[in-house]
Amino acid sequence: MARKSLLNLPIYQEFVRRYQGDCEGFCYDICGLPLTEDQQDLTKVAIYPRARASVVSGTGTGKTAAIACIALWHMICFSVANYDGKQEIGSNTYVGAAALQQLADGV
């Protein structure tokens, strides 16, 4: 029996229609994270294609939680990448940190 692709399921397509333009709603509804004003600002930047953001803040301000939700949102809601005339299944979400351990702790 042939395997069905998640991308073709109506429930997935409806999910993407609902949340692709609403990262903040995804964070709250799906991840259960009520966002602070600063985190909301970050989600507003993330919805733009090829968005790049730099966040500098103190310890325990919710940077990692917000980035985790944004990365999950991006991987689920942008599962097809189109570039240079090609189409690939999967999305690329890049994150960085000052030290490798900080990145590992966040992931």
Short mmCIF file of C-alpha atoms in Angstrom, two decimals:
data_model
loop_
_atom_site.label_atom_id
_atom_site.label_comp_id
_atom_site.label_asym_id
_atom_site.label_seq_id
_atom_site.Cartn_x
_atom_site.Cartn_y
_atom_site.Cartn_z
CA MET A 1 0.00 0.00 0.00
CA ALA A 2 1.31 3.43 -0.94
CA ARG A 3 2.14 5.80 1.87
CA LYS A 4 0.11 8.97 2.09
CA SER A 5 1.95 12.24 2.31
CA LEU A 6 1.12 14.49 5.23
CA LEU A 7 1.30 17.41 2.82
CA ASN A 8 -1.78 16.14 0.96
CA LEU A 9 -4.02 15.56 3.98
CA PRO A 10 -6.88 18.08 4.23
CA ILE A 11 -6.41 18.43 7.99
CA TYR A 12 -2.75 19.43 7.49
CA GLN A 13 -3.62 21.87 4.71
CA GLU A 14 -6.25 23.50 6.94
CA PHE A 15 -3.75 23.69 9.80
CA VAL A 16 -1.23 25.46 7.54
CA ARG A 17 -3.89 27.87 6.26
CA ARG A 18 -4.79 28.69 9.86
CA TYR A 19 -1.29 29.19 11.27
CA GLN A 20 1.11 30.01 8.43
CA GLY A 21 0.50 33.74 8.85
CA ASP A 22 -0.05 33.61 12.62
CA CYS A 23 3.11 32.60 14.44
CA GLU A 24 1.86 34.22 17.64
CA GLY A 25 -1.36 32.19 17.51
CA PHE A 26 0.66 29.01 16.88
CA CYS A 27 2.83 29.69 19.94
CA TYR A 28 -0.24 30.17 22.12
CA ASP A 29 -2.64 27.58 20.68
CA ILE A 30 -0.23 24.77 19.83
CA CYS A 31 2.73 25.30 22.18
CA GLY A 32 0.72 26.75 25.07
CA LEU A 33 3.05 29.73 25.38
CA PRO A 34 1.45 33.10 26.14
CA LEU A 35 3.96 35.53 24.68
CA THR A 36 5.38 38.64 26.28
CA GLU A 37 5.39 41.85 24.26
CA ASP A 38 9.04 41.32 23.28
CA GLN A 39 8.32 37.74 22.19
CA GLN A 40 5.35 38.98 20.14
CA ASP A 41 7.66 41.42 18.38
CA LEU A 42 9.95 38.53 17.50
CA THR A 43 7.09 36.48 16.00
CA LYS A 44 6.08 39.49 13.89
CA VAL A 45 9.57 39.56 12.36
CA ALA A 46 9.63 35.78 11.82
CA ILE A 47 6.65 35.73 9.46
CA TYR A 48 8.64 37.45 6.68
CA PRO A 49 10.42 35.21 4.15
CA ARG A 50 14.19 35.17 4.68
CA ALA A 51 13.72 36.97 8.00
CA ARG A 52 16.78 37.50 10.15
CA ALA A 53 16.62 38.64 13.74
CA SER A 54 19.11 39.18 16.50
CA VAL A 55 17.98 39.06 20.11
CA VAL A 56 20.05 40.38 22.98
CA SER A 57 18.48 40.08 26.40
CA GLY A 58 19.12 38.98 29.95
CA THR A 59 18.90 35.50 31.41
CA GLY A 60 15.44 34.00 31.81
CA THR A 61 13.59 36.42 29.56
CA GLY A 62 12.05 33.74 27.32
CA LYS A 63 14.34 33.92 24.29
CA THR A 64 14.79 30.15 24.04
CA ALA A 65 11.09 29.40 24.52
CA ALA A 66 10.10 31.90 21.85
CA ILE A 67 12.72 30.66 19.37
CA ALA A 68 11.68 27.04 19.99
CA CYS A 69 8.06 27.88 19.14
CA ILE A 70 9.08 29.91 16.11
CA ALA A 71 11.34 27.13 14.80
CA LEU A 72 8.59 24.52 15.26
CA TRP A 73 6.06 26.83 13.57
CA HIS A 74 8.41 27.33 10.63
CA MET A 75 9.17 23.64 10.18
CA ILE A 76 5.48 22.68 10.26
CA CYS A 77 3.91 25.59 8.37
CA PHE A 78 6.59 25.99 5.70
CA SER A 79 7.25 22.36 4.83
CA VAL A 80 8.03 23.08 1.17
CA ALA A 81 10.95 25.33 0.21
CA ASN A 82 11.03 27.07 -3.18
CA TYR A 83 14.26 28.70 -4.33
CA ASP A 84 16.39 29.02 -7.44
CA GLY A 85 13.59 27.45 -9.50
CA LYS A 86 13.61 24.31 -7.35
CA GLN A 87 11.13 22.89 -4.88
CA GLU A 88 12.24 20.79 -1.93
CA ILE A 89 10.33 19.13 0.86
CA GLY A 90 11.49 20.47 4.20
CA SER A 91 12.29 23.86 5.60
CA ASN A 92 15.48 25.40 6.89
CA THR A 93 15.46 27.20 10.20
CA TYR A 94 18.82 28.41 11.42
CA VAL A 95 19.56 29.45 14.99
CA GLY A 96 22.80 30.51 16.57
CA ALA A 97 24.25 31.38 19.94
CA ALA A 98 27.45 32.79 21.37
CA ALA A 99 28.50 29.37 22.65
CA LEU A 100 27.71 25.88 21.36
CA GLN A 101 26.43 24.80 24.77
CA GLN A 102 23.84 27.59 24.76
CA LEU A 103 22.53 26.30 21.45
CA ALA A 104 22.50 22.71 22.69
CA ASP A 105 20.61 23.72 25.84
CA GLY A 106 17.97 25.46 23.72
CA VAL A 107 17.48 22.58 21.34
#
